Amino acid sequence: DAGITQSPRHKVTETGTPVTLRCHQTENHRYMYWYRQDPGHGLRLIHYSYGVKDTDKGEVSDGYSVSRSKTEDFLLTLESATSSQTSVYFCAISEGGHYSNQPQHFGDGTRLSIL
Amino acid sequence: GQQVMQIPQYQHVQEGEDFTTYCNSSTTLSNIQWYKQRPGGHPVFLIQLVKSGEVKKQKRLTFQFGEAKKNSSLHITATQTTDVGTYFCAGRGNNDMRFGAGTRLTVKP
């Protein structure tokens, strides 16, 4: 498996609190992604990054922000968590961009519950 | 916007039976990728199809890309308990890549 580490693996928090999820890669891939996975919806792209400090919105970006200060780290922040953001969050990396033919490699996921 | 629909949502088979999942797009796709996610696991890339009418095989798995590049299928021959999981297609149209909702396969021994 690709060297991708997500932390934390599980988190339970309350509505209105800020939450930050971390994705760390050791593959030196330029492109990194954050997805959320919900029953009946598959994987939906939240934000992605195409380099240090270069990020863009995905399909479901409202309520989320990201930062990438180093090639290996991509952070996802929920500024004020809501119950609708309860989900499993996956980080992915790829050698090619979001518009390329390169496959994506996924981390193990973070299960986030917002009460 | 681009939509990728996948059917069926669930499929339960007896071990040894065949299984097929279908992926349909509202727009022409430049490529389609297939992923498998085991229960409790993360999606793992299986294969990519790029050419119109392309067919690729991986042991008991056969992947097809439609002539119009708007649909694709994954067929598993003689399912085994190790095939259990959710199979996702992901298609790239003019813009970003979109995942289907997945087909969850369960196999009864």
PDB file of N, CA and C in Angstrom, chain A residues 1-59:
ATOM      1  N   ASP A   1       0.833  -1.205   0.000  1.00  0.00           N
ATOM      2  CA  ASP A   1       0.000   0.000   0.000  1.00  0.00           C
ATOM      3  C   ASP A   1       0.865   1.251   0.000  1.00  0.00           C
ATOM      4  N   ALA A   2       0.322   2.306  -0.611  1.00  0.00           N
ATOM      5  CA  ALA A   2       1.028   3.576  -0.638  1.00  0.00           C
ATOM      6  C   ALA A   2       1.195   4.104   0.776  1.00  0.00           C
ATOM      7  N   GLY A   3       2.284   4.892   0.992  1.00  0.00           N
ATOM      8  CA  GLY A   3       2.568   5.417   2.311  1.00  0.00           C
ATOM      9  C   GLY A   3       1.691   6.608   2.645  1.00  0.00           C
ATOM     10  N   ILE A   4       0.492   6.331   3.093  1.00  0.00           N
ATOM     11  CA  ILE A   4      -0.446   7.386   3.465  1.00  0.00           C
ATOM     12  C   ILE A   4      -0.944   7.116   4.871  1.00  0.00           C
ATOM     13  N   THR A   5      -0.845   8.099   5.716  1.00  0.00           N
ATOM     14  CA  THR A   5      -1.299   7.973   7.095  1.00  0.00           C
ATOM     15  C   THR A   5      -2.309   9.052   7.403  1.00  0.00           C
ATOM     16  N   GLN A   6      -3.469   8.630   7.870  1.00  0.00           N
ATOM     17  CA  GLN A   6      -4.487   9.594   8.279  1.00  0.00           C
ATOM     18  C   GLN A   6      -4.594   9.587   9.808  1.00  0.00           C
ATOM     19  N   SER A   7      -4.761  10.787  10.368  1.00  0.00           N
ATOM     20  CA  SER A   7      -4.952  10.877  11.811  1.00  0.00           C
ATOM     21  C   SER A   7      -5.934  11.990  12.153  1.00  0.00           C
ATOM     22  N   PRO A   8      -6.765  11.795  13.196  1.00  0.00           N
ATOM     23  CA  PRO A   8      -6.917  10.536  13.908  1.00  0.00           C
ATOM     24  C   PRO A   8      -7.683   9.518  13.059  1.00  0.00           C
ATOM     25  N   ARG A   9      -7.765   8.279  13.493  1.00  0.00           N
ATOM     26  CA  ARG A   9      -8.543   7.280  12.788  1.00  0.00           C
ATOM     27  C   ARG A   9     -10.013   7.349  13.188  1.00  0.00           C
ATOM     28  N   HIS A  10     -10.258   7.768  14.401  1.00  0.00           N
ATOM     29  CA  HIS A  10     -11.633   7.927  14.902  1.00  0.00           C
ATOM     30  C   HIS A  10     -11.692   9.199  15.736  1.00  0.00           C
ATOM     31  N   LYS A  11     -12.829   9.889  15.621  1.00  0.00           N
ATOM     32  CA  LYS A  11     -13.021  11.071  16.462  1.00  0.00           C
ATOM     33  C   LYS A  11     -14.494  11.300  16.684  1.00  0.00           C
ATOM     34  N   VAL A  12     -14.830  11.617  17.917  1.00  0.00           N
ATOM     35  CA  VAL A  12     -16.187  12.002  18.284  1.00  0.00           C
ATOM     36  C   VAL A  12     -16.102  13.399  18.873  1.00  0.00           C
ATOM     37  N   THR A  13     -16.922  14.301  18.366  1.00  0.00           N
ATOM     38  CA  THR A  13     -16.897  15.671  18.856  1.00  0.00           C
ATOM     39  C   THR A  13     -18.299  16.238  18.868  1.00  0.00           C
ATOM     40  N   GLU A  14     -18.411  17.464  19.345  1.00  0.00           N
ATOM     41  CA  GLU A  14     -19.723  18.082  19.467  1.00  0.00           C
ATOM     42  C   GLU A  14     -19.936  19.128  18.388  1.00  0.00           C
ATOM     43  N   THR A  15     -21.183  19.344  18.087  1.00  0.00           N
ATOM     44  CA  THR A  15     -21.552  20.381  17.118  1.00  0.00           C
ATOM     45  C   THR A  15     -20.970  21.729  17.525  1.00  0.00           C
ATOM     46  N   GLY A  16     -20.427  22.433  16.531  1.00  0.00           N
ATOM     47  CA  GLY A  16     -19.888  23.765  16.782  1.00  0.00           C
ATOM     48  C   GLY A  16     -18.416  23.808  17.097  1.00  0.00           C
ATOM     49  N   THR A  17     -17.803  22.669  17.333  1.00  0.00           N
ATOM     50  CA  THR A  17     -16.365  22.646  17.642  1.00  0.00           C
ATOM     51  C   THR A  17     -15.557  22.558  16.355  1.00  0.00           C
ATOM     52  N   PRO A  18     -14.334  23.092  16.372  1.00  0.00           N
ATOM     53  CA  PRO A  18     -13.474  22.944  15.190  1.00  0.00           C
ATOM     54  C   PRO A  18     -12.807  21.574  15.203  1.00  0.00           C
ATOM     55  N   VAL A  19     -12.595  21.034  14.009  1.00  0.00           N
ATOM     56  CA  VAL A  19     -11.977  19.721  13.866  1.00  0.00           C
ATOM     57  C   VAL A  19     -10.955  19.783  12.741  1.00  0.00           C
ATOM     58  N   THR A  20      -9.789  19.221  12.966  1.00  0.00           N
ATOM     59  CA  THR A  20      -8.777  19.134  11.907  1.00  0.00           C
ATOM     60  C   THR A  20      -8.349  17.694  11.730  1.00  0.00           C
ATOM     61  N   LEU A  21      -8.398  17.254  10.485  1.00  0.00           N
ATOM     62  CA  LEU A  21      -7.936  15.922  10.111  1.00  0.00           C
ATOM     63  C   LEU A  21      -6.642  16.069   9.327  1.00  0.00           C
ATOM     64  N   ARG A  22      -5.740  15.131   9.571  1.00  0.00           N
ATOM     65  CA  ARG A  22      -4.431  15.227   8.929  1.00  0.00           C
ATOM     66  C   ARG A  22      -4.199  14.043   7.993  1.00  0.00           C
ATOM     67  N   CYS A  23      -3.568  14.338   6.864  1.00  0.00           N
ATOM     68  CA  CYS A  23      -3.136  13.311   5.929  1.00  0.00           C
ATOM     69  C   CYS A  23      -1.647  13.508   5.685  1.00  0.00           C
ATOM     70  N   HIS A  24      -0.890  12.451   5.875  1.00  0.00           N
ATOM     71  CA  HIS A  24       0.559  12.512   5.703  1.00  0.00           C
ATOM     72  C   HIS A  24       0.979  11.444   4.701  1.00  0.00           C
ATOM     73  N   GLN A  25       1.788  11.837   3.703  1.00  0.00           N
ATOM     74  CA  GLN A  25       2.245  10.870   2.701  1.00  0.00           C
ATOM     75  C   GLN A  25       3.763  10.851   2.642  1.00  0.00           C
ATOM     76  N   THR A  26       4.275   9.675   2.291  1.00  0.00           N
ATOM     77  CA  THR A  26       5.727   9.516   2.166  1.00  0.00           C
ATOM     78  C   THR A  26       6.131   9.217   0.722  1.00  0.00           C
ATOM     79  N   GLU A  27       5.189   9.406  -0.217  1.00  0.00           N
ATOM     80  CA  GLU A  27       5.428   9.063  -1.625  1.00  0.00           C
ATOM     81  C   GLU A  27       5.902  10.249  -2.459  1.00  0.00           C
ATOM     82  N   ASN A  28       5.878  11.431  -1.878  1.00  0.00           N
ATOM     83  CA  ASN A  28       6.278  12.643  -2.595  1.00  0.00           C
ATOM     84  C   ASN A  28       5.400  12.921  -3.822  1.00  0.00           C
ATOM     85  N   HIS A  29       4.129  12.491  -3.740  1.00  0.00           N
ATOM     86  CA  HIS A  29       3.204  12.775  -4.837  1.00  0.00           C
ATOM     87  C   HIS A  29       2.744  14.219  -4.748  1.00  0.00           C
ATOM     88  N   ARG A  30       2.578  14.822  -5.892  1.00  0.00           N
ATOM     89  CA  ARG A  30       2.203  16.237  -5.947  1.00  0.00           C
ATOM     90  C   ARG A  30       0.727  16.454  -5.574  1.00  0.00           C
ATOM     91  N   TYR A  31      -0.127  15.495  -5.951  1.00  0.00           N
ATOM     92  CA  TYR A  31      -1.563  15.702  -5.823  1.00  0.00           C
ATOM     93  C   TYR A  31      -2.130  14.963  -4.606  1.00  0.00           C
ATOM     94  N   MET A  32      -2.947  15.682  -3.854  1.00  0.00           N
ATOM     95  CA  MET A  32      -3.601  15.101  -2.680  1.00  0.00           C
ATOM     96  C   MET A  32      -5.060  15.527  -2.664  1.00  0.00           C
ATOM     97  N   TYR A  33      -5.898  14.647  -2.113  1.00  0.00           N
ATOM     98  CA  TYR A  33      -7.345  14.850  -2.164  1.00  0.00           C
ATOM     99  C   TYR A  33      -7.964  14.520  -0.808  1.00  0.00           C
ATOM    100  N   TRP A  34      -9.078  15.162  -0.527  1.00  0.00           N
ATOM    101  CA  TRP A  34      -9.930  14.778   0.596  1.00  0.00           C
ATOM    102  C   TRP A  34     -11.312  14.429   0.058  1.00  0.00           C
ATOM    103  N   TYR A  35     -11.787  13.238   0.462  1.00  0.00           N
ATOM    104  CA  TYR A  35     -13.121  12.775   0.100  1.00  0.00           C
ATOM    105  C   TYR A  35     -13.914  12.498   1.372  1.00  0.00           C
ATOM    106  N   ARG A  36     -15.228  12.540   1.240  1.00  0.00           N
ATOM    107  CA  ARG A  36     -16.079  12.001   2.270  1.00  0.00           C
ATOM    108  C   ARG A  36     -16.896  10.869   1.671  1.00  0.00           C
ATOM    109  N   GLN A  37     -17.148   9.859   2.493  1.00  0.00           N
ATOM    110  CA  GLN A  37     -17.904   8.706   2.024  1.00  0.00           C
ATOM    111  C   GLN A  37     -19.138   8.517   2.892  1.00  0.00           C
ATOM    112  N   ASP A  38     -20.291   8.546   2.252  1.00  0.00           N
ATOM    113  CA  ASP A  38     -21.568   8.386   2.937  1.00  0.00           C
ATOM    114  C   ASP A  38     -22.383   7.326   2.211  1.00  0.00           C
ATOM    115  N   PRO A  39     -23.188   6.567   2.945  1.00  0.00           N
ATOM    116  CA  PRO A  39     -24.018   5.526   2.303  1.00  0.00           C
ATOM    117  C   PRO A  39     -24.876   6.110   1.186  1.00  0.00           C
ATOM    118  N   GLY A  40     -24.864   5.434   0.052  1.00  0.00           N
ATOM    119  CA  GLY A  40     -25.676   5.878  -1.075  1.00  0.00           C
ATOM    120  C   GLY A  40     -25.066   6.972  -1.925  1.00  0.00           C
ATOM    121  N   HIS A  41     -23.917   7.510  -1.482  1.00  0.00           N
ATOM    122  CA  HIS A  41     -23.290   8.608  -2.232  1.00  0.00           C
ATOM    123  C   HIS A  41     -21.901   8.263  -2.739  1.00  0.00           C
ATOM    124  N   GLY A  42     -21.368   7.167  -2.337  1.00  0.00           N
ATOM    125  CA  GLY A  42     -20.014   6.843  -2.759  1.00  0.00           C
ATOM    126  C   GLY A  42     -19.013   7.820  -2.183  1.00  0.00           C
ATOM    127  N   LEU A  43     -18.015   8.152  -2.979  1.00  0.00           N
ATOM    128  CA  LEU A  43     -16.963   9.069  -2.564  1.00  0.00           C
ATOM    129  C   LEU A  43     -17.194  10.418  -3.233  1.00  0.00           C
ATOM    130  N   ARG A  44     -17.230  11.455  -2.432  1.00  0.00           N
ATOM    131  CA  ARG A  44     -17.404  12.804  -2.977  1.00  0.00           C
ATOM    132  C   ARG A  44     -16.220  13.676  -2.606  1.00  0.00           C
ATOM    133  N   LEU A  45     -15.713  14.370  -3.601  1.00  0.00           N
ATOM    134  CA  LEU A  45     -14.506  15.168  -3.418  1.00  0.00           C
ATOM    135  C   LEU A  45     -14.825  16.457  -2.661  1.00  0.00           C
ATOM    136  N   ILE A  46     -14.037  16.733  -1.622  1.00  0.00           N
ATOM    137  CA  ILE A  46     -14.224  17.943  -0.816  1.00  0.00           C
ATOM    138  C   ILE A  46     -13.296  19.048  -1.314  1.00  0.00           C
ATOM    139  N   HIS A  47     -12.013  18.783  -1.258  1.00  0.00           N
ATOM    140  CA  HIS A  47     -10.984  19.700  -1.748  1.00  0.00           C
ATOM    141  C   HIS A  47      -9.829  18.864  -2.276  1.00  0.00           C
ATOM    142  N   TYR A  48      -9.007  19.492  -3.100  1.00  0.00           N
ATOM    143  CA  TYR A  48      -7.793  18.815  -3.523  1.00  0.00           C
ATOM    144  C   TYR A  48      -6.657  19.820  -3.616  1.00  0.00           C
ATOM    145  N   SER A  49      -5.455  19.286  -3.696  1.00  0.00           N
ATOM    146  CA  SER A  49      -4.269  20.129  -3.762  1.00  0.00           C
ATOM    147  C   SER A  49      -3.376  19.650  -4.901  1.00  0.00           C
ATOM    148  N   TYR A  50      -2.832  20.602  -5.645  1.00  0.00           N
ATOM    149  CA  TYR A  50      -1.926  20.270  -6.744  1.00  0.00           C
ATOM    150  C   TYR A  50      -0.519  20.791  -6.488  1.00  0.00           C
ATOM    151  N   GLY A  51      -0.241  21.099  -5.243  1.00  0.00           N
ATOM    152  CA  GLY A  51       1.095  21.512  -4.856  1.00  0.00           C
ATOM    153  C   GLY A  51       1.034  22.264  -3.543  1.00  0.00           C
ATOM    154  N   VAL A  52       2.211  22.574  -3.012  1.00  0.00           N
ATOM    155  CA  VAL A  52       2.272  23.327  -1.758  1.00  0.00           C
ATOM    156  C   VAL A  52       1.565  24.665  -1.932  1.00  0.00           C
ATOM    157  N   LYS A  53       0.630  24.903  -1.048  1.00  0.00           N
ATOM    158  CA  LYS A  53      -0.182  26.135  -1.015  1.00  0.00           C
ATOM    159  C   LYS A  53      -1.114  26.284  -2.210  1.00  0.00           C
ATOM    160  N   ASP A  54      -1.231  25.251  -3.023  1.00  0.00           N
ATOM    161  CA  ASP A  54      -2.144  25.274  -4.170  1.00  0.00           C
ATOM    162  C   ASP A  54      -3.283  24.296  -3.933  1.00  0.00           C
ATOM    163  N   THR A  55      -4.483  24.850  -3.711  1.00  0.00           N
ATOM    164  CA  THR A  55      -5.631  23.999  -3.444  1.00  0.00           C
ATOM    165  C   THR A  55      -6.829  24.494  -4.246  1.00  0.00           C
ATOM    166  N   ASP A  56      -7.829  23.612  -4.374  1.00  0.00           N
ATOM    167  CA  ASP A  56      -9.040  24.004  -5.090  1.00  0.00           C
ATOM    168  C   ASP A  56     -10.216  23.232  -4.517  1.00  0.00           C
ATOM    169  N   LYS A  57     -11.421  23.766  -4.779  1.00  0.00           N
ATOM    170  CA  LYS A  57     -12.629  23.164  -4.236  1.00  0.00           C
ATOM    171  C   LYS A  57     -13.070  21.969  -5.062  1.00  0.00           C
ATOM    172  N   GLY A  58     -13.718  21.032  -4.368  1.00  0.00           N
ATOM    173  CA  GLY A  58     -14.326  19.911  -5.038  1.00  0.00           C
ATOM    174  C   GLY A  58     -15.833  20.044  -5.048  1.00  0.00           C
ATOM    175  N   GLU A  59     -16.484  18.908  -5.158  1.00  0.00           N
ATOM    176  CA  GLU A  59     -17.942  18.856  -5.309  1.00  0.00           C
ATOM    177  C   GLU A  59     -18.699  19.311  -4.068  1.00  0.00           C
TER     178      GLU A  59
END
